[in-house]
CSV table of C-alpha atoms and ligand atoms in Angstrom, one decimal:
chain,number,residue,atom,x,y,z
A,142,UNK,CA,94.0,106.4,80.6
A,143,UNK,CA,93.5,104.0,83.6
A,144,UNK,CA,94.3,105.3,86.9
A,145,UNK,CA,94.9,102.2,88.7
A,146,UNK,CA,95.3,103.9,92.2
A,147,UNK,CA,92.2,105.9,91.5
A,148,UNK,CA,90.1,102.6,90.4
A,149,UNK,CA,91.2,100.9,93.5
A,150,UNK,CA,90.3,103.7,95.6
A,151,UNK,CA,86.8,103.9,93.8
A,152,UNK,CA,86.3,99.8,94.7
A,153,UNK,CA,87.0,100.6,98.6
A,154,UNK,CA,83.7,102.9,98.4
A,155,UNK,CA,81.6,99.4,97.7
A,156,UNK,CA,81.8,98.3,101.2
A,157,UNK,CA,78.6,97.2,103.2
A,158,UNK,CA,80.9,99.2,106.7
A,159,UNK,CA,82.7,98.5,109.9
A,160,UNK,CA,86.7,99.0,109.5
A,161,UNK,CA,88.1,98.0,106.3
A,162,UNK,CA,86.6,96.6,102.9
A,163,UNK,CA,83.9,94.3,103.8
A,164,UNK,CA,82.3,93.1,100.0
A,165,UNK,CA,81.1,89.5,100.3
A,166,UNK,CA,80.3,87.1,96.9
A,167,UNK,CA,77.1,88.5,95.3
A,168,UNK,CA,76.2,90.7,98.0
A,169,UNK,CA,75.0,94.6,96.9
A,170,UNK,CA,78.5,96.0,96.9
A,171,UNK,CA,80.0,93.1,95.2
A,172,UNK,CA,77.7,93.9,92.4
A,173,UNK,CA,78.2,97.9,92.5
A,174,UNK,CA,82.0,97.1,92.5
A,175,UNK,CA,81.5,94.7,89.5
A,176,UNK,CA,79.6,96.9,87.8
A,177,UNK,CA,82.8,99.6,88.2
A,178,UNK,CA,84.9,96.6,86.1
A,179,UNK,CA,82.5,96.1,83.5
A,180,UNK,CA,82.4,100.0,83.1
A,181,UNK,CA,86.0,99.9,82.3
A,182,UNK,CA,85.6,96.8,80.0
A,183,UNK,CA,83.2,98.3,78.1
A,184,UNK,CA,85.6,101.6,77.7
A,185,UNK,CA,88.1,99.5,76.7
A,186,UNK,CA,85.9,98.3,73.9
A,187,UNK,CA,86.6,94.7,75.1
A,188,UNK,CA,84.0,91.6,74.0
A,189,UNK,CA,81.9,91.7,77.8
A,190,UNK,CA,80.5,87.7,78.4
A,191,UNK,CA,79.4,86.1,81.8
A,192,UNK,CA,78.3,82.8,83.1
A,193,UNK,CA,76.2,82.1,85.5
A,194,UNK,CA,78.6,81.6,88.3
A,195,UNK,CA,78.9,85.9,87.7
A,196,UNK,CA,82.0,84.9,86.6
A,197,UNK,CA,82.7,87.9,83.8
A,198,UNK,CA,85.1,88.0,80.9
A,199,UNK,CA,86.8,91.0,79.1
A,200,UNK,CA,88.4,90.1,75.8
A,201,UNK,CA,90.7,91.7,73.7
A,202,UNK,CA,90.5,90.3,70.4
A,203,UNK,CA,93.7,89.6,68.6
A,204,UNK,CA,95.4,90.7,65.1
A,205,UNK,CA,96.3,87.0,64.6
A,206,UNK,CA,94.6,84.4,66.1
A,207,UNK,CA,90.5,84.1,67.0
A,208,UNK,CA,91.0,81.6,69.9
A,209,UNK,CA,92.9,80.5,72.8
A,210,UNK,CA,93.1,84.2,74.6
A,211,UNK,CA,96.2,84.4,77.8
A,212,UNK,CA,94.0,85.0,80.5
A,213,UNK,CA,95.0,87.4,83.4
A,214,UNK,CA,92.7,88.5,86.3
A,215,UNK,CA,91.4,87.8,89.8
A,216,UNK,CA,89.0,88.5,92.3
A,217,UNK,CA,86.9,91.9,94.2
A,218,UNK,CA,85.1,89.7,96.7
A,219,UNK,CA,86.5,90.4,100.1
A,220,UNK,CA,86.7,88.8,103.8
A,221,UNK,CA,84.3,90.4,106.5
A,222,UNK,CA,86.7,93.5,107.6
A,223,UNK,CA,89.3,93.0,104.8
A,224,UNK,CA,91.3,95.1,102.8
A,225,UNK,CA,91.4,97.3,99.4
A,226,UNK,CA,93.8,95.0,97.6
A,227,UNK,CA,93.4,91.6,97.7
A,228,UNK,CA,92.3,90.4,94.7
A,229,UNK,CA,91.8,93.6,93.4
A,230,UNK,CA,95.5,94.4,92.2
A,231,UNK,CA,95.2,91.3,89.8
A,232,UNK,CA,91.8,92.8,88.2
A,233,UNK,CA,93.0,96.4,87.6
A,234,UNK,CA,96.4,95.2,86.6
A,235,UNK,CA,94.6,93.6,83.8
A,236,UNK,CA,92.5,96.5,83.0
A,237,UNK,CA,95.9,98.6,82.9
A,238,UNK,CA,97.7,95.8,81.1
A,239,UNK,CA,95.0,95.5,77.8
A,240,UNK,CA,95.2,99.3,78.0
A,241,UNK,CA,98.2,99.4,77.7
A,242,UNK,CA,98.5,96.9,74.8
A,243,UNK,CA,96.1,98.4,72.8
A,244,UNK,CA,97.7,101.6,73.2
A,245,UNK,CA,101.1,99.2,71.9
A,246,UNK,CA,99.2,98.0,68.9
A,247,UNK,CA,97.5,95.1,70.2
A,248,UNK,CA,98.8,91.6,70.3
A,249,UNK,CA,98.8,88.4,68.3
A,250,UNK,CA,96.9,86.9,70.4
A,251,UNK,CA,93.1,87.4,72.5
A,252,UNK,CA,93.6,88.4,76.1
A,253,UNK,CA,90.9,88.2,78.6
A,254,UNK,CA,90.2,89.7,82.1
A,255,UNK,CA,89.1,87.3,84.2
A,256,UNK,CA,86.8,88.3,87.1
A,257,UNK,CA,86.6,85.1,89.2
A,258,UNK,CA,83.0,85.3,91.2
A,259,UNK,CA,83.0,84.3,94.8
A,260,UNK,CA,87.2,83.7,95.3
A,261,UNK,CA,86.8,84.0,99.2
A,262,UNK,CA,84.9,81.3,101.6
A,263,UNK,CA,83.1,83.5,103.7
A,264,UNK,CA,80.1,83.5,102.4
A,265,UNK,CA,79.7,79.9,101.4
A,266,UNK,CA,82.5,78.2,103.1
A,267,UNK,CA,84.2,76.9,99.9
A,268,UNK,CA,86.9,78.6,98.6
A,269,UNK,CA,87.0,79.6,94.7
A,270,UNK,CA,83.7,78.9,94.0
A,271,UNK,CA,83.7,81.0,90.3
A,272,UNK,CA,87.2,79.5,89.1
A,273,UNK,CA,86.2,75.7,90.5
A,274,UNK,CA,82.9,76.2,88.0
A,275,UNK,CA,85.6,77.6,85.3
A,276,UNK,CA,88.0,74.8,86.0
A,277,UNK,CA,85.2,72.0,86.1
A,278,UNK,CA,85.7,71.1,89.9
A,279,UNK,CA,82.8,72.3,91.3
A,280,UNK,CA,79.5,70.3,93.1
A,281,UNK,CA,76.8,71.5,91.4
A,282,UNK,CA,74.0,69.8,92.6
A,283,UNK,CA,75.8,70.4,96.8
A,284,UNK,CA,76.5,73.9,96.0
A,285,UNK,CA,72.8,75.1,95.3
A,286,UNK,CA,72.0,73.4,98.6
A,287,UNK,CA,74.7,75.7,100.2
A,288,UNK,CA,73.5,78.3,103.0
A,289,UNK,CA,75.4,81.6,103.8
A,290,UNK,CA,75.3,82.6,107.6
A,291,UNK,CA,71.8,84.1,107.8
A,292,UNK,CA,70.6,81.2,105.9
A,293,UNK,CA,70.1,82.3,102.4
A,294,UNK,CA,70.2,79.8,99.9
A,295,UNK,CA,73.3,79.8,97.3
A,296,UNK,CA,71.0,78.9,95.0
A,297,UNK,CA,68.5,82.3,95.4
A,298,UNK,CA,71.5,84.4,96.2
A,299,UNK,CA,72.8,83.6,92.6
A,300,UNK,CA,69.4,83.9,91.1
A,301,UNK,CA,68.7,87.2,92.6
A,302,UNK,CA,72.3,88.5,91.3
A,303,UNK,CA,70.5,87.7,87.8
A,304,UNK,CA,72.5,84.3,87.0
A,305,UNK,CA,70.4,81.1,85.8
A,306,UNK,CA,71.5,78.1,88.5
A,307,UNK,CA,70.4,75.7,85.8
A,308,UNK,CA,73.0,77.1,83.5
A,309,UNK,CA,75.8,76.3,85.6
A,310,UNK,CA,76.7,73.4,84.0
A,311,UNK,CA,77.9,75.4,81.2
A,312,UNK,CA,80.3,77.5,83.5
A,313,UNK,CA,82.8,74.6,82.7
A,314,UNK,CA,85.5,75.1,80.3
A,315,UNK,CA,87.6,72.5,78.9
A,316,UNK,CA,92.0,72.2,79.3
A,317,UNK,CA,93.2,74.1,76.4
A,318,UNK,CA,90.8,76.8,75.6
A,319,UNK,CA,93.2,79.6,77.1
A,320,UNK,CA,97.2,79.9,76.4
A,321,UNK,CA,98.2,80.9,79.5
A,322,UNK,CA,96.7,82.2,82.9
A,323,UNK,CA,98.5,84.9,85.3
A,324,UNK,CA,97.4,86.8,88.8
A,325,UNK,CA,98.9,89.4,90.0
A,326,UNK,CA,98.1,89.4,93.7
A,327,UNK,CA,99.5,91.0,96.9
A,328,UNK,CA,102.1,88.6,99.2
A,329,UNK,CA,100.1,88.3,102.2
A,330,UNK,CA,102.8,87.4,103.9
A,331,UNK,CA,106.0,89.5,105.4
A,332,UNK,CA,108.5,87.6,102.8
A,333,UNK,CA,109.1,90.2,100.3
A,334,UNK,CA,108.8,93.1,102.1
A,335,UNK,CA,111.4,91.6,104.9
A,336,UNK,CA,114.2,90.8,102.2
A,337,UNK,CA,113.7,93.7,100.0
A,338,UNK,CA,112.2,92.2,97.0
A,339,UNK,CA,109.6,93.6,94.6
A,340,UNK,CA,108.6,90.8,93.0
A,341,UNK,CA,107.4,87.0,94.2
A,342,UNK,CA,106.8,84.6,91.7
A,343,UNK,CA,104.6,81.5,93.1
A,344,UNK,CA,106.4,78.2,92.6
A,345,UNK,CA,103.1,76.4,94.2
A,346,UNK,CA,99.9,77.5,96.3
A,347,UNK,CA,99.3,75.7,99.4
A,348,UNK,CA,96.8,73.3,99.3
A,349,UNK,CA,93.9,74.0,102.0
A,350,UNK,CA,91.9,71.4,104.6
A,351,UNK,CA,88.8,72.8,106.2
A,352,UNK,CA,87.7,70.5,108.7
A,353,UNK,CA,85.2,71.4,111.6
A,354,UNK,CA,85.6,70.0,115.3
A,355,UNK,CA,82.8,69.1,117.6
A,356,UNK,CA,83.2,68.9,121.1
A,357,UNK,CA,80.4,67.6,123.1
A,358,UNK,CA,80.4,68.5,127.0
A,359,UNK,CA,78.1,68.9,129.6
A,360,UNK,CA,75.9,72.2,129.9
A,361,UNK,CA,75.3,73.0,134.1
A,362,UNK,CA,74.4,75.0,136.0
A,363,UNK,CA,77.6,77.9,136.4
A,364,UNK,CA,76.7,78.7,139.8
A,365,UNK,CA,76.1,75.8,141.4
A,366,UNK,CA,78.7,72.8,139.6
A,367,UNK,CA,81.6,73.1,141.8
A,368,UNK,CA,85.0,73.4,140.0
A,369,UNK,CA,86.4,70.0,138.8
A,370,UNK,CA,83.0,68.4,138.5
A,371,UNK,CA,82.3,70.1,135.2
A,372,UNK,CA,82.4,68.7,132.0
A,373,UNK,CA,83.1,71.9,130.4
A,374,UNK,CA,83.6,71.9,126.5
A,375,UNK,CA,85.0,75.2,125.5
A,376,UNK,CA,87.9,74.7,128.2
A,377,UNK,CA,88.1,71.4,125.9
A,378,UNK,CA,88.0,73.5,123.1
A,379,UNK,CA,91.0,76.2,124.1
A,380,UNK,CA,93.0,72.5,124.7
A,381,UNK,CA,92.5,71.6,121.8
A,382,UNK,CA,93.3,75.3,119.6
A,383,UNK,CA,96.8,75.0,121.7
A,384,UNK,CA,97.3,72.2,120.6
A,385,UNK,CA,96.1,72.4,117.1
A,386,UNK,CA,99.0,75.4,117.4
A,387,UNK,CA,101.2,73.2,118.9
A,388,UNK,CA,101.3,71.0,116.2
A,389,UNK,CA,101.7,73.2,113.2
A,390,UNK,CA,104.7,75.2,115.3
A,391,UNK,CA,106.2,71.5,115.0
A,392,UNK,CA,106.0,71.5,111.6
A,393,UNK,CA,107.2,75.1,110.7
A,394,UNK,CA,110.0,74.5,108.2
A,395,UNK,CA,107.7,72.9,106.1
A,396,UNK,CA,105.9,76.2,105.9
A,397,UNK,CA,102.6,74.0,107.4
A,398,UNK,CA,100.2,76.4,109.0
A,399,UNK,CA,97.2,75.5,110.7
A,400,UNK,CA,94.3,78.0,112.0
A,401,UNK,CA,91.5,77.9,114.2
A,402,UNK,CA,89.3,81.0,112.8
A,403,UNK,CA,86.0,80.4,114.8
A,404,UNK,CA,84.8,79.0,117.9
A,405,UNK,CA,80.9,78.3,118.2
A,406,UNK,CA,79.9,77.8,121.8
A,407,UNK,CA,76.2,76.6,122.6
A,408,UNK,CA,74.2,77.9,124.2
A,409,UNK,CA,76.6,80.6,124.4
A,410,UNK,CA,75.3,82.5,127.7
A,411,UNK,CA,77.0,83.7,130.8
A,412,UNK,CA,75.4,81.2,133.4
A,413,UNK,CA,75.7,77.8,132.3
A,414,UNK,CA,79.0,75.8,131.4
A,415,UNK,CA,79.2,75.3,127.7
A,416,UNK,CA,77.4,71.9,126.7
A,417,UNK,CA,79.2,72.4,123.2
A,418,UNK,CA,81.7,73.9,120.8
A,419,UNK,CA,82.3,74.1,117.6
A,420,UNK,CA,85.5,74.6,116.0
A,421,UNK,CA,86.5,75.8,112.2
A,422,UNK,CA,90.2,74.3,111.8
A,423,UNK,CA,92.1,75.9,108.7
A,424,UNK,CA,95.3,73.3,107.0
A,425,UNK,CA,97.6,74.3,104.7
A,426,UNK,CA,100.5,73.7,103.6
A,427,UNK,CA,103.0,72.5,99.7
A,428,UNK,CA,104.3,70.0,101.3
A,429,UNK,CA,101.8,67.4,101.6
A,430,UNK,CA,103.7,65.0,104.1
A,431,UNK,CA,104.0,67.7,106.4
A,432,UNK,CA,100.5,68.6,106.1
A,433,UNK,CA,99.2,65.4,107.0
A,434,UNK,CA,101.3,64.7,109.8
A,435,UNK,CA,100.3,67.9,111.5
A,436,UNK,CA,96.9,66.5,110.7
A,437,UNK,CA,97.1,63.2,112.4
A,438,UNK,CA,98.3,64.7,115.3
A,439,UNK,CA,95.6,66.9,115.6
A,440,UNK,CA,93.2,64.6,115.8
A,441,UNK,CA,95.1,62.5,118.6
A,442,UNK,CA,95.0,65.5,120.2
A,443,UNK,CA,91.7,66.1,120.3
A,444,UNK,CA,91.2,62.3,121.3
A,445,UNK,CA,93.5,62.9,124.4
A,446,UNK,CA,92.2,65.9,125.2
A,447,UNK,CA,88.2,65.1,125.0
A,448,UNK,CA,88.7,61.7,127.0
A,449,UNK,CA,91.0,63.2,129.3
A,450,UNK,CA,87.8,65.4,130.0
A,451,UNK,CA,85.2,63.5,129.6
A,452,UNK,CA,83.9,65.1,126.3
A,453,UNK,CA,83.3,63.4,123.2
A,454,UNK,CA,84.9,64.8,120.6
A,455,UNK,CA,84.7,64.4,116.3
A,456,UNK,CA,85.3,65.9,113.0
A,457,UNK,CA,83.7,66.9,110.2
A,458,UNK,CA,86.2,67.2,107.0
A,459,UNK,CA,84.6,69.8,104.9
A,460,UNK,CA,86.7,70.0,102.0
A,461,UNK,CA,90.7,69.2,100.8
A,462,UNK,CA,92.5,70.4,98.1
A,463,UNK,CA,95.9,69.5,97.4
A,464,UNK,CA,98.9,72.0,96.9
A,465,UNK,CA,99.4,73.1,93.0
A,466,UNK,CA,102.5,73.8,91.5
A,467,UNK,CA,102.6,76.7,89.4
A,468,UNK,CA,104.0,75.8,85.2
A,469,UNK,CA,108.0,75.7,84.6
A,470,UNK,CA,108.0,77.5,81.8
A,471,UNK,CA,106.0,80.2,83.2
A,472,UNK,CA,107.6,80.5,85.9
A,473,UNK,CA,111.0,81.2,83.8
A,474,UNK,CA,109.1,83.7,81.8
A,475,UNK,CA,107.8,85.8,84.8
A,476,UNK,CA,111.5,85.6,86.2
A,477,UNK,CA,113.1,86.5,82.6
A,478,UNK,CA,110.2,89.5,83.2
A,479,UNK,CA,111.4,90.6,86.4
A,480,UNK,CA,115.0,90.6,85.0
A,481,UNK,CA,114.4,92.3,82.6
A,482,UNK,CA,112.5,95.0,84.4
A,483,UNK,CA,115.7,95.3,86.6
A,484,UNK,CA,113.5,94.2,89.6
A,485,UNK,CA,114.5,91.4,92.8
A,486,UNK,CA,112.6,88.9,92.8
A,487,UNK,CA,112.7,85.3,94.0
A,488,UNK,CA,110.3,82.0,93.4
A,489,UNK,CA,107.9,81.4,96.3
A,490,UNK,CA,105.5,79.5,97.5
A,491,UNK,CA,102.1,80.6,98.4
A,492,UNK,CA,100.5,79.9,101.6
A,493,UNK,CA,97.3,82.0,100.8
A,494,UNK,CA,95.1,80.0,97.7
A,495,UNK,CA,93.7,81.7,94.6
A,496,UNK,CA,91.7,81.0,91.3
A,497,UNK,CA,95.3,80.4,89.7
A,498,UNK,CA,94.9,77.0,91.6
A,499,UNK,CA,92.1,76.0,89.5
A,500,UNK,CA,93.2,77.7,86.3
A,501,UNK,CA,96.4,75.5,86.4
A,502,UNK,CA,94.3,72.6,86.0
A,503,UNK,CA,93.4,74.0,82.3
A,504,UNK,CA,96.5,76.0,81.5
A,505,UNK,CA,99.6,77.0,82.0
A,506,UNK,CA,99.1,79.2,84.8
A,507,UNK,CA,101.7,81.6,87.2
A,508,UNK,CA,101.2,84.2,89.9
A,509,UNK,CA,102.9,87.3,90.5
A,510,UNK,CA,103.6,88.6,94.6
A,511,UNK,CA,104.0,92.2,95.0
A,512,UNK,CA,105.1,92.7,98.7
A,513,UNK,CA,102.3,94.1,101.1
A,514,UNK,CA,103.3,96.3,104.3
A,515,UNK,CA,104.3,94.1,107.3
A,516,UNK,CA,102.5,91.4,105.1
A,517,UNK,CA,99.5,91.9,107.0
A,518,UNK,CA,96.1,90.9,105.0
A,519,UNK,CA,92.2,90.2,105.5
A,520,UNK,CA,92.3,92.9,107.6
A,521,UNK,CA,91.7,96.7,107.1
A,522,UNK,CA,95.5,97.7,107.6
A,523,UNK,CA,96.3,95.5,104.3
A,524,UNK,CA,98.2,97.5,102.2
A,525,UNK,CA,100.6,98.0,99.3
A,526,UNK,CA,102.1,101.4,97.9
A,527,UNK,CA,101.1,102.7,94.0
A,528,UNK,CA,105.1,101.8,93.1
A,529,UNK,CA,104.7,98.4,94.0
A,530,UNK,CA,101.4,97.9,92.1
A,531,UNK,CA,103.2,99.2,89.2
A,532,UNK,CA,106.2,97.3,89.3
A,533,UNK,CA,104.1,94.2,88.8
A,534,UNK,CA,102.1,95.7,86.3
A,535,UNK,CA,105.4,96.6,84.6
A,536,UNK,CA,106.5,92.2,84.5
A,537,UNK,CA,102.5,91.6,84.2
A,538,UNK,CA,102.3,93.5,80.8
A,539,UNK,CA,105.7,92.5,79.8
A,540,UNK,CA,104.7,88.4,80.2
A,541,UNK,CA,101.4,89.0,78.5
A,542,UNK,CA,102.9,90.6,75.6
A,543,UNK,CA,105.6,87.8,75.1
A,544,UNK,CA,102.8,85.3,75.5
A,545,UNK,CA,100.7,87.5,73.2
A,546,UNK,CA,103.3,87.8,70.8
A,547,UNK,CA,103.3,83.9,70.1
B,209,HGY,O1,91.7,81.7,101.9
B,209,HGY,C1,92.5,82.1,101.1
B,209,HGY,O2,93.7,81.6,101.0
B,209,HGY,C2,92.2,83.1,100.1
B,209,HGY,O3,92.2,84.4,100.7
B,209,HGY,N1,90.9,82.8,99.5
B,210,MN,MN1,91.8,86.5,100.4
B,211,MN,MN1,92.9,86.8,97.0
């Protein structure tokens, strides 16, 4: 029998150290907690395939039909200093869940674990990587050029993790091969846990705009350039993170958010006044109006701000994805779930993205939020109890079965 709280803990051990669960796309301890998953798959007796993306697929065949499987899964690639549950609660859930339907009989119909490769951009600054291959979204031919922060090519890292980069092309998979597509994820967010809900069921998931910011300044001499003849462009910089705060605050009952997450200064010593920064500018929001208002702004902003201080100052968009609603009929069935289950619950949007984003562009596709403590995430205090984990398990297995049973 699974023990999900047991697996979980077994996953935190694959961790390359420092506080929290650090396990980046196709690093060592991405591929020892991998190989914990396929373990399981394999005890389950489920048909074990993957592509070389590393994204890997459990199946479950069915009593009644070969094709067409409900997919359910997620992600174990982490943040730098992240946590022991995102992403991870939607892959053991689905372990639990097959378990459990075998144990039931089986189903009508295939189901398949999904383990999306590479969910996080830390490594290679794009988010989703394994589902945007799945989903048919991805750019090849840009992708293998792709460096991680020491500088290792996307195209060896994969290669080394076993995968053939000229097979990629046959990652893609057309709308239509799978039923259905649900995640179970953790919140990341306070909204469940602050109104006393167990369950979340996404509406839509915020679309995301990574753009970076270049501010050019003058690099002198910090001793000698008196005060007020500097053309200093990290004190450009914090003008400009205020105000990329400023703007977002403005548009708060949109539920826009924006983020600065990383501030490269050059050259970065003590003794001389920054010549140049670099700023990594995170945009998201559902409600694409508000989004790109809070984006225009921004960027006067950052034209007032740099000629106001005699920096020059330009962006780089990096990449844009729109927000994605989640499938009406799904949606009712994960809510008929939760009824059913006796459980509160209410529909949601989601301001953090997942692989459901790209799965919904080949199948009807839904997310399940189980609340995490003080909603806190990507960081090593994330956390959600073993109750919660199983009361999503408990609408997970219920959806899949009445999907199943179809
Ligand atoms: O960035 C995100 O929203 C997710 O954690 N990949
Ligand atoms: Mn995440
Ligand atoms: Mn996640």
């Amino acid at each position: 029998m699974i023990d999900v709280h047991k697996l979980l803990e077994e996953l935190s051990t694959y961790s390359s150290g420092g506080p929290g669960t650090t396990r980046l796309a196709y690093s060592e301890e991405w591929r020892n907690a991998r190989r914990v998953i396929i373990r399981e798959m394999e005890q389950l007796g489920l048909a074990i395939r993957e592509d070389s993306m590393g994204n890997l697929f459990g199946r479950m065949e069915g009593k009644g039909f070969v094709n067409h499987p409900i997919g359910i899964g997620s992600h174990i690639d982490t943040v730098p200093q992240g946590g022991n549950y995102d992403g991870m609660v939607g892959v053991v859930a689905a372990l639990s869940v097959v378990e459990q339907l075998q144990a039931a009989g089986g189903t009508q119909r295939p189901v398949e674990i999904i383990l999306f490769a590479a969910e996080e951009s830390s490594r290679f600054s794009v988010a989703t990587m394994g589902s945007k291959a799945v989903c048919g979204q991805a750019n090849f031919s840009e992708w293998l050029k792709m460096k991680d922060k020491e500088g290792k090519l996307f195209e060896k890292v994969i290669q080394e993790n076993g995968f053939d980069p000229a097979k990629l092309a046959e990652t893609v998979h057309q709308p239509g091969e799978w039923t259905a597509f649900l995640e179970l994820h953790i919140e990341q967010g306070p909204m469940l846990e602050r109104a006393g809900e167990n369950i979340g069921i996404v509406s839509a998931i915020a679309g995301a705009t990574r753009i970076k910011i270049f501010i050019e300044g003058r690099a002198d001499h910090s001793g000698a350039t008196p005060m007020g003849e500097r053309t200093d462009a990290l004190v450009a910089a914090a003008g400009v993170i205020l105000a990329v705060e400023e703007a977002a605050l403005a548009e708060r009952r949109y539920g826009t958010v924006a983020t600065i997450g990383n501030v490269i200064v050059s050259p970065g010593v003590t003794n001389v006044i920054p010549g140049a920064t670099e700023l990594w500018l995170d945009l998201r929001g559902t409600n694409k109006e508000s989004v790109s208002r809070t984006f225009q702004q921004i960027k006067k902003d950052i034209d007032g701000i740099c000629n106001g201080r005699g920096c020059g100052g330009k962006i780089e968009m990096i990449s844009s994805a729109d927000p994605v609603e989640m499938n009406e009929g799904i949606i009712e069935l994960l809510s008929e779930c939760a009824d059913e289950e006796k459980l509160k619950y209410r529909v949601m949007p989601s301001g953090a993205g997942h692989d459901a984003m790209c799965m919904a562009q080949l199948t009807p596709t839904g997310m399940i939020f189980i609340p995490c403590k003080e909603g806190i995430s990507h960081n090593p205090d994330e956390y959600t109890s073993p109750e919660e984990i199983d009361r999503g398990i408990r609408v997970l297995k219920r959806a899949v079965e009445r999907l199943a049973s179809q």
